[in-house]
């Protein structure tokens, strides 16, 4: 939380006061806006970074509890949040029926949010949207993101669960001209939890949408991603990392539609699998007939830590234009004995060597996160999962 966000938060609280107290608070806020964390009073804090402390606050979090919206307010300049049920007419044309559970989700649709980022607004603090599940049942939360012209925002959608549940959620992203949206999904569901998530993104001229999927745990995780590049200059990126063990099942399906000429996309998915688990990646790049001068790449890599783990890779290219540059590839293998021996020869125990190699394998996806604060949030979570899920040593 930076000075701008803290000031906006204080402004919200000051509105509830009156008289001399309100005048006092406004005067103090003016001094804070002027001095920030550079006040002479703070000289004794040279060994304590207050910006790091305030950066850990969760004013930028919206939350759903078992599918019901529980937290709506955000104190971030340039961002407006509304209840979906109160403004459904404004966005109903965005809703699609592109997969088997779309109709069910729409029938269950009750709570959701519309998150609107103003024109030219650059939101540096990641906005967290937390889906918390702690009881049996079926929920269907919905998120709509409207990124106006030349805005920039990073969103982290987290799924946290305990016990047995089914979560069917959908996210719609509308990126206007020049907008830049980074959307991160972090799924840390329970061993009995089922999550079916769909993301639909519409990209206008010179817009960029970056999707990052992290399936860290859960009995069954299915992720659908569809990105439509509708005008010249649109750029889409899709990155995914799935970590499975035991009988976990992770299934990621992506479709990138190049509907206009002079559009680009990049795609990479990686899986680390152990036990009897299964990981599936299906990635389709569809280039429409009028979409000339398109550049697109796709790659899937899987690391198997047991003989029973299964990885299924289905890269697909559908090209109906002749002036394009496209590539795709897929590899599946185990940790290299030579690489483990190389680290052992330098005094690193075998289990720790495997951790280093596995973490390095997955870290490539984490490093694709552009927002530094979001990257620093996700990276230790992935390392913790590597240590707890697989027969690897501590770093």
CSV table of C-alpha atoms in Angstrom, one decimal, residues 23-377:
chain,number,residue,atom,x,y,z
A,23,UNK,CA,-10.1,19.8,10.8
A,24,UNK,CA,-7.3,18.2,12.8
A,25,UNK,CA,-7.4,15.0,10.8
A,26,UNK,CA,-7.3,16.9,7.5
A,27,UNK,CA,-4.3,19.0,8.6
A,28,UNK,CA,-2.4,15.8,9.7
A,29,UNK,CA,-3.3,14.1,6.4
A,30,UNK,CA,-1.9,17.1,4.5
A,31,UNK,CA,1.4,16.8,6.3
A,32,UNK,CA,1.5,13.0,5.6
A,33,UNK,CA,0.8,13.7,1.9
A,34,UNK,CA,3.7,16.2,1.9
A,35,UNK,CA,6.3,14.2,3.9
A,36,UNK,CA,5.2,10.6,3.3
A,37,UNK,CA,7.8,8.3,4.9
A,38,UNK,CA,10.5,11.0,4.8
A,39,UNK,CA,9.5,12.9,7.9
A,40,UNK,CA,12.3,13.8,10.3
A,41,UNK,CA,10.3,12.1,13.0
A,42,UNK,CA,11.0,8.8,11.2
A,43,UNK,CA,14.8,9.1,11.3
A,44,UNK,CA,14.9,6.4,13.9
A,45,UNK,CA,13.2,4.0,11.5
A,46,UNK,CA,16.2,3.7,9.1
A,47,UNK,CA,16.4,-0.1,9.8
A,48,UNK,CA,12.7,-0.6,9.4
A,49,UNK,CA,11.1,-0.1,6.0
A,50,UNK,CA,7.6,1.2,6.6
A,51,UNK,CA,6.7,1.0,3.0
A,52,UNK,CA,7.3,-2.8,3.1
A,53,UNK,CA,5.1,-3.0,6.3
A,54,UNK,CA,2.2,-1.1,4.7
A,55,UNK,CA,2.6,-3.1,1.5
A,56,UNK,CA,1.4,-6.1,3.4
A,57,UNK,CA,-1.9,-4.6,4.3
A,58,UNK,CA,-4.9,-6.1,2.6
A,59,UNK,CA,-6.9,-3.0,1.7
A,60,UNK,CA,-6.7,-4.2,-1.9
A,61,UNK,CA,-8.6,-7.4,-1.2
A,62,UNK,CA,-12.1,-8.3,-2.3
A,63,UNK,CA,-13.5,-11.5,-0.9
A,64,UNK,CA,-16.1,-14.2,-1.5
A,65,UNK,CA,-17.0,-16.7,1.2
A,66,UNK,CA,-18.5,-19.9,-0.3
A,67,UNK,CA,-19.5,-17.9,-3.3
A,68,UNK,CA,-21.2,-15.0,-1.4
A,69,UNK,CA,-19.6,-11.6,-1.6
A,70,UNK,CA,-18.4,-10.5,1.9
A,71,UNK,CA,-16.0,-7.6,1.1
A,72,UNK,CA,-16.7,-5.0,-1.5
A,73,UNK,CA,-14.9,-1.8,-0.6
A,74,UNK,CA,-11.5,-0.8,-2.2
A,75,UNK,CA,-9.5,2.3,-1.4
A,76,UNK,CA,-7.5,2.5,-4.6
A,77,UNK,CA,-7.5,5.7,-6.7
A,78,UNK,CA,-8.8,5.0,-10.2
A,79,UNK,CA,-10.7,1.8,-9.3
A,80,UNK,CA,-14.4,1.5,-8.8
A,81,UNK,CA,-16.1,-1.7,-7.6
A,82,UNK,CA,-19.8,-2.4,-8.0
A,83,UNK,CA,-22.1,-5.3,-7.2
A,84,UNK,CA,-22.9,-7.3,-10.3
A,85,UNK,CA,-26.5,-7.9,-9.3
A,86,UNK,CA,-27.2,-4.1,-9.2
A,87,UNK,CA,-25.6,-3.4,-12.6
A,88,UNK,CA,-26.1,-6.6,-14.6
A,89,UNK,CA,-27.7,-4.8,-17.5
A,90,UNK,CA,-24.4,-3.0,-18.2
A,91,UNK,CA,-22.4,-6.1,-18.7
A,92,UNK,CA,-24.8,-8.9,-19.6
A,93,UNK,CA,-23.6,-9.0,-23.2
A,94,UNK,CA,-20.1,-10.1,-22.1
A,95,UNK,CA,-21.5,-13.5,-20.7
A,96,UNK,CA,-20.7,-16.5,-22.9
A,97,UNK,CA,-21.6,-20.1,-23.1
A,98,UNK,CA,-18.3,-21.6,-24.2
A,99,UNK,CA,-18.0,-24.7,-22.0
A,100,UNK,CA,-20.0,-27.5,-20.4
A,101,UNK,CA,-20.7,-25.7,-17.2
A,102,UNK,CA,-21.5,-22.2,-18.5
A,103,UNK,CA,-25.2,-22.6,-18.4
A,104,UNK,CA,-25.0,-24.1,-14.9
A,105,UNK,CA,-22.9,-21.1,-13.7
A,106,UNK,CA,-25.3,-18.6,-15.2
A,107,UNK,CA,-28.3,-20.4,-13.6
A,108,UNK,CA,-26.5,-20.1,-10.2
A,109,UNK,CA,-25.3,-16.6,-10.8
A,110,UNK,CA,-26.1,-14.5,-7.8
A,111,UNK,CA,-23.1,-12.7,-6.3
A,112,UNK,CA,-20.4,-11.0,-8.2
A,113,UNK,CA,-18.5,-7.8,-8.8
A,114,UNK,CA,-17.7,-5.4,-11.6
A,115,UNK,CA,-14.3,-3.9,-11.2
A,116,UNK,CA,-13.7,-0.8,-13.3
A,117,UNK,CA,-10.3,0.8,-13.9
A,118,UNK,CA,-10.5,4.4,-15.1
A,119,UNK,CA,-8.9,5.7,-18.3
A,120,UNK,CA,-5.2,6.3,-18.0
A,121,UNK,CA,-5.1,4.9,-14.4
A,122,UNK,CA,-2.0,2.9,-13.4
A,123,UNK,CA,-2.8,0.8,-10.4
A,124,UNK,CA,0.6,-0.4,-8.9
A,125,UNK,CA,-0.8,-2.3,-6.0
A,126,UNK,CA,-2.2,-5.8,-7.0
A,127,UNK,CA,-5.9,-6.2,-6.4
A,128,UNK,CA,-6.6,-9.5,-4.6
A,129,UNK,CA,-9.9,-11.3,-5.1
A,130,UNK,CA,-10.1,-14.1,-2.6
A,131,UNK,CA,-12.5,-17.1,-3.0
A,132,UNK,CA,-12.6,-18.8,0.4
A,133,UNK,CA,-14.4,-22.1,0.7
A,134,UNK,CA,-15.0,-23.8,4.1
A,135,UNK,CA,-18.2,-25.8,3.7
A,136,UNK,CA,-19.7,-28.3,1.4
A,137,UNK,CA,-21.8,-27.0,-1.4
A,138,UNK,CA,-21.7,-25.5,-4.9
A,139,UNK,CA,-20.9,-21.8,-5.5
A,140,UNK,CA,-20.7,-19.7,-8.6
A,141,UNK,CA,-19.0,-16.3,-8.0
A,142,UNK,CA,-18.4,-13.9,-10.9
A,143,UNK,CA,-15.8,-11.2,-11.6
A,144,UNK,CA,-16.1,-8.6,-14.4
A,145,UNK,CA,-13.1,-6.5,-15.1
A,146,UNK,CA,-13.5,-3.3,-17.3
A,147,UNK,CA,-10.1,-1.8,-18.1
A,148,UNK,CA,-10.6,1.5,-19.8
A,149,UNK,CA,-8.3,3.1,-22.4
A,150,UNK,CA,-4.6,3.0,-21.5
A,151,UNK,CA,-5.2,1.8,-17.9
A,152,UNK,CA,-2.9,-0.7,-16.2
A,153,UNK,CA,-3.8,-3.2,-13.4
A,154,UNK,CA,-2.8,-6.5,-11.8
A,155,UNK,CA,-5.3,-8.8,-10.3
A,156,UNK,CA,-4.8,-11.9,-8.2
A,157,UNK,CA,-7.7,-14.3,-7.8
A,158,UNK,CA,-7.0,-16.8,-5.0
A,159,UNK,CA,-9.0,-19.9,-4.2
A,160,UNK,CA,-8.5,-21.1,-0.6
A,161,UNK,CA,-10.4,-24.1,0.6
A,162,UNK,CA,-11.0,-26.6,3.4
A,163,UNK,CA,-13.1,-29.7,3.2
A,164,UNK,CA,-15.3,-30.8,0.3
A,165,UNK,CA,-16.7,-28.2,-2.0
A,166,UNK,CA,-17.3,-27.3,-5.6
A,167,UNK,CA,-16.5,-23.8,-6.9
A,168,UNK,CA,-17.6,-22.9,-10.5
A,169,UNK,CA,-16.4,-19.3,-11.1
A,170,UNK,CA,-16.1,-17.1,-14.2
A,171,UNK,CA,-14.1,-14.0,-14.9
A,172,UNK,CA,-14.7,-11.6,-17.8
A,173,UNK,CA,-12.0,-9.1,-18.9
A,174,UNK,CA,-12.7,-6.3,-21.3
A,175,UNK,CA,-9.5,-4.5,-22.2
A,176,UNK,CA,-10.1,-1.3,-24.1
A,177,UNK,CA,-7.6,0.4,-26.4
A,178,UNK,CA,-4.1,0.4,-24.9
A,179,UNK,CA,-5.2,-1.2,-21.7
A,180,UNK,CA,-2.8,-3.6,-19.8
A,181,UNK,CA,-4.3,-6.3,-17.6
A,182,UNK,CA,-2.3,-8.9,-15.7
A,183,UNK,CA,-4.6,-11.6,-14.3
A,184,UNK,CA,-3.2,-14.2,-11.9
A,185,UNK,CA,-5.1,-17.2,-10.6
A,186,UNK,CA,-3.6,-18.9,-7.5
A,187,UNK,CA,-5.5,-22.1,-6.6
A,188,UNK,CA,-4.7,-23.6,-3.2
A,189,UNK,CA,-7.8,-25.8,-2.7
A,190,UNK,CA,-8.3,-28.6,-0.3
A,191,UNK,CA,-7.6,-32.3,-1.1
A,192,UNK,CA,-11.4,-32.7,-1.5
A,193,UNK,CA,-12.0,-29.5,-3.3
A,194,UNK,CA,-13.2,-29.1,-6.9
A,195,UNK,CA,-12.7,-26.0,-8.9
A,196,UNK,CA,-13.9,-25.2,-12.4
A,197,UNK,CA,-12.8,-21.7,-13.5
A,198,UNK,CA,-13.3,-19.9,-16.8
A,199,UNK,CA,-11.7,-16.7,-17.9
A,200,UNK,CA,-12.8,-14.8,-21.0
A,201,UNK,CA,-10.8,-11.8,-22.3
A,202,UNK,CA,-11.7,-9.4,-25.1
A,203,UNK,CA,-8.7,-7.3,-26.4
A,204,UNK,CA,-9.1,-4.1,-28.3
A,205,UNK,CA,-6.5,-2.2,-30.3
A,206,UNK,CA,-3.0,-2.2,-28.7
A,207,UNK,CA,-4.4,-3.9,-25.5
A,208,UNK,CA,-2.4,-6.5,-23.6
A,209,UNK,CA,-3.8,-9.2,-21.3
A,210,UNK,CA,-1.4,-11.5,-19.5
A,211,UNK,CA,-2.9,-14.6,-17.8
A,212,UNK,CA,-1.0,-16.6,-15.2
A,213,UNK,CA,-2.5,-19.8,-13.8
A,214,UNK,CA,-1.0,-21.5,-10.7
A,215,UNK,CA,-2.7,-24.8,-9.8
A,216,UNK,CA,-1.0,-25.5,-6.5
A,217,UNK,CA,-3.4,-28.0,-4.9
A,218,UNK,CA,-6.9,-29.4,-5.1
A,219,UNK,CA,-8.6,-32.7,-5.9
A,220,UNK,CA,-9.7,-31.5,-9.3
A,221,UNK,CA,-8.8,-28.2,-11.0
A,222,UNK,CA,-10.1,-27.3,-14.4
A,223,UNK,CA,-9.1,-24.0,-15.9
A,224,UNK,CA,-10.6,-22.6,-19.2
A,225,UNK,CA,-9.0,-19.5,-20.8
A,226,UNK,CA,-10.3,-17.8,-23.9
A,227,UNK,CA,-8.6,-14.7,-25.3
A,228,UNK,CA,-9.9,-12.9,-28.3
A,229,UNK,CA,-7.5,-10.5,-30.1
A,230,UNK,CA,-10.0,-8.3,-31.9
A,231,UNK,CA,-7.8,-5.4,-33.3
A,232,UNK,CA,-4.3,-4.6,-34.5
A,233,UNK,CA,-1.7,-4.3,-31.9
A,234,UNK,CA,-3.5,-6.6,-29.4
A,235,UNK,CA,-1.1,-8.9,-27.5
A,236,UNK,CA,-2.0,-11.9,-25.3
A,237,UNK,CA,0.2,-14.0,-23.0
A,238,UNK,CA,-0.8,-17.2,-21.2
A,239,UNK,CA,1.4,-18.9,-18.6
A,240,UNK,CA,0.5,-21.8,-16.4
A,241,UNK,CA,2.1,-23.9,-13.7
A,242,UNK,CA,0.4,-27.0,-12.2
A,243,UNK,CA,1.7,-29.0,-9.2
A,244,UNK,CA,0.0,-32.3,-8.6
A,245,UNK,CA,0.5,-35.3,-6.2
A,246,UNK,CA,-1.4,-38.2,-4.9
A,247,UNK,CA,-4.6,-38.5,-7.0
A,248,UNK,CA,-4.9,-34.8,-7.9
A,249,UNK,CA,-6.2,-33.9,-11.3
A,250,UNK,CA,-5.2,-30.7,-13.1
A,251,UNK,CA,-6.7,-29.8,-16.5
A,252,UNK,CA,-5.9,-26.5,-18.3
A,253,UNK,CA,-7.5,-25.6,-21.6
A,254,UNK,CA,-6.6,-22.4,-23.5
A,255,UNK,CA,-7.9,-20.9,-26.7
A,256,UNK,CA,-6.2,-17.8,-28.2
A,257,UNK,CA,-8.2,-16.4,-31.1
A,258,UNK,CA,-6.3,-14.1,-33.5
A,259,UNK,CA,-9.3,-12.3,-35.1
A,260,UNK,CA,-7.3,-9.4,-36.5
A,261,UNK,CA,-4.1,-8.8,-38.4
A,262,UNK,CA,-0.9,-7.6,-36.7
A,263,UNK,CA,-1.6,-9.3,-33.4
A,264,UNK,CA,0.8,-11.4,-31.2
A,265,UNK,CA,0.6,-14.0,-28.5
A,266,UNK,CA,2.9,-16.1,-26.3
A,267,UNK,CA,2.0,-19.2,-24.4
A,268,UNK,CA,3.8,-21.5,-22.0
A,269,UNK,CA,2.6,-24.2,-19.5
A,270,UNK,CA,4.6,-26.3,-17.1
A,271,UNK,CA,3.6,-29.2,-14.9
A,272,UNK,CA,5.3,-30.9,-12.0
A,273,UNK,CA,3.6,-34.2,-11.2
A,274,UNK,CA,4.1,-37.0,-8.6
A,275,UNK,CA,2.2,-39.9,-7.2
A,276,UNK,CA,-0.8,-41.1,-9.3
A,277,UNK,CA,-1.7,-37.6,-10.3
A,278,UNK,CA,-2.7,-36.4,-13.7
A,279,UNK,CA,-2.0,-33.1,-15.6
A,280,UNK,CA,-3.6,-32.1,-18.9
A,281,UNK,CA,-2.7,-29.2,-21.0
A,282,UNK,CA,-4.7,-28.4,-24.2
A,283,UNK,CA,-3.7,-25.2,-25.9
A,284,UNK,CA,-5.2,-24.0,-29.1
A,285,UNK,CA,-4.1,-21.1,-31.3
A,286,UNK,CA,-6.7,-20.1,-33.9
A,287,UNK,CA,-5.7,-17.7,-36.6
A,288,UNK,CA,-8.6,-16.4,-38.6
A,289,UNK,CA,-8.5,-15.8,-42.4
A,290,UNK,CA,-8.0,-12.1,-42.2
A,291,UNK,CA,-5.5,-12.2,-39.4
A,292,UNK,CA,-2.3,-11.7,-41.5
A,293,UNK,CA,1.2,-10.8,-40.0
A,294,UNK,CA,0.5,-12.7,-36.8
A,295,UNK,CA,3.2,-14.0,-34.5
A,296,UNK,CA,2.4,-16.7,-32.0
A,297,UNK,CA,4.3,-19.3,-29.9
A,298,UNK,CA,3.2,-22.1,-27.6
A,299,UNK,CA,5.2,-24.5,-25.4
A,300,UNK,CA,4.3,-27.2,-22.8
A,301,UNK,CA,6.8,-28.9,-20.5
A,302,UNK,CA,6.1,-31.5,-17.9
A,303,UNK,CA,8.4,-32.9,-15.1
A,304,UNK,CA,7.4,-36.3,-13.8
A,305,UNK,CA,8.6,-37.3,-10.3
A,306,UNK,CA,7.1,-40.7,-10.3
A,307,UNK,CA,6.5,-43.5,-12.8
A,308,UNK,CA,2.7,-43.5,-12.2
A,309,UNK,CA,2.1,-39.8,-12.8
A,310,UNK,CA,0.5,-38.9,-16.2
A,311,UNK,CA,1.0,-35.9,-18.3
A,312,UNK,CA,-1.2,-35.3,-21.4
A,313,UNK,CA,-0.2,-32.5,-23.8
A,314,UNK,CA,-2.3,-31.4,-26.7
A,315,UNK,CA,-0.9,-28.3,-28.5
A,316,UNK,CA,-3.0,-27.3,-31.4
A,317,UNK,CA,-2.6,-24.8,-34.3
A,318,UNK,CA,-5.5,-23.8,-36.5
A,319,UNK,CA,-4.1,-21.4,-39.2
A,320,UNK,CA,-6.3,-19.9,-41.9
A,321,UNK,CA,-4.0,-17.2,-43.0
A,322,UNK,CA,-0.7,-17.4,-45.0
A,323,UNK,CA,1.4,-14.6,-43.6
A,324,UNK,CA,2.1,-15.8,-40.0
A,325,UNK,CA,4.9,-17.0,-37.7
A,326,UNK,CA,3.8,-19.8,-35.4
A,327,UNK,CA,5.5,-22.4,-33.3
A,328,UNK,CA,4.5,-25.0,-30.8
A,329,UNK,CA,6.2,-27.8,-28.8
A,330,UNK,CA,5.8,-30.2,-26.0
A,331,UNK,CA,8.3,-32.2,-23.8
A,332,UNK,CA,7.8,-34.6,-20.9
A,333,UNK,CA,10.6,-36.1,-18.8
A,334,UNK,CA,12.1,-36.6,-15.4
A,335,UNK,CA,14.8,-34.8,-13.3
A,336,UNK,CA,18.2,-35.4,-14.9
A,337,UNK,CA,20.5,-37.7,-12.9
A,338,UNK,CA,23.4,-35.8,-14.4
A,339,UNK,CA,22.1,-32.5,-13.1
A,340,UNK,CA,21.5,-34.0,-9.6
A,341,UNK,CA,25.0,-35.5,-9.6
A,342,UNK,CA,26.5,-32.2,-10.7
A,343,UNK,CA,25.0,-30.5,-7.6
A,344,UNK,CA,25.9,-33.4,-5.3
A,345,UNK,CA,29.5,-33.1,-6.5
A,346,UNK,CA,29.5,-29.6,-5.1
A,347,UNK,CA,28.4,-30.6,-1.7
A,348,UNK,CA,24.6,-30.3,-2.1
A,349,UNK,CA,22.6,-33.3,-0.7
A,350,UNK,CA,20.5,-35.2,-3.3
A,351,UNK,CA,17.1,-34.2,-1.9
A,352,UNK,CA,18.0,-30.5,-1.8
A,353,UNK,CA,19.5,-30.8,-5.3
A,354,UNK,CA,16.1,-32.1,-6.6
A,355,UNK,CA,14.4,-29.2,-4.9
A,356,UNK,CA,16.7,-26.7,-6.5
A,357,UNK,CA,16.1,-28.2,-10.0
A,358,UNK,CA,12.3,-28.5,-9.5
A,359,UNK,CA,12.0,-25.0,-8.2
A,360,UNK,CA,14.1,-23.7,-11.1
A,361,UNK,CA,11.8,-25.6,-13.5
A,362,UNK,CA,8.7,-23.9,-12.0
A,363,UNK,CA,10.3,-20.5,-11.2
A,364,UNK,CA,10.3,-19.7,-14.9
A,365,UNK,CA,6.6,-19.3,-14.8
A,366,UNK,CA,6.7,-17.2,-11.6
A,367,UNK,CA,9.2,-14.9,-13.1
A,368,UNK,CA,6.7,-14.1,-15.9
A,369,UNK,CA,4.7,-12.1,-13.4
A,370,UNK,CA,5.4,-8.4,-14.2
A,371,UNK,CA,4.1,-6.8,-11.1
A,372,UNK,CA,6.9,-7.1,-8.5
A,373,UNK,CA,4.7,-7.1,-5.5
A,374,UNK,CA,2.5,-9.9,-7.0
A,375,UNK,CA,5.7,-11.8,-7.9
A,376,UNK,CA,7.0,-11.6,-4.4
A,377,UNK,CA,3.7,-12.8,-3.1
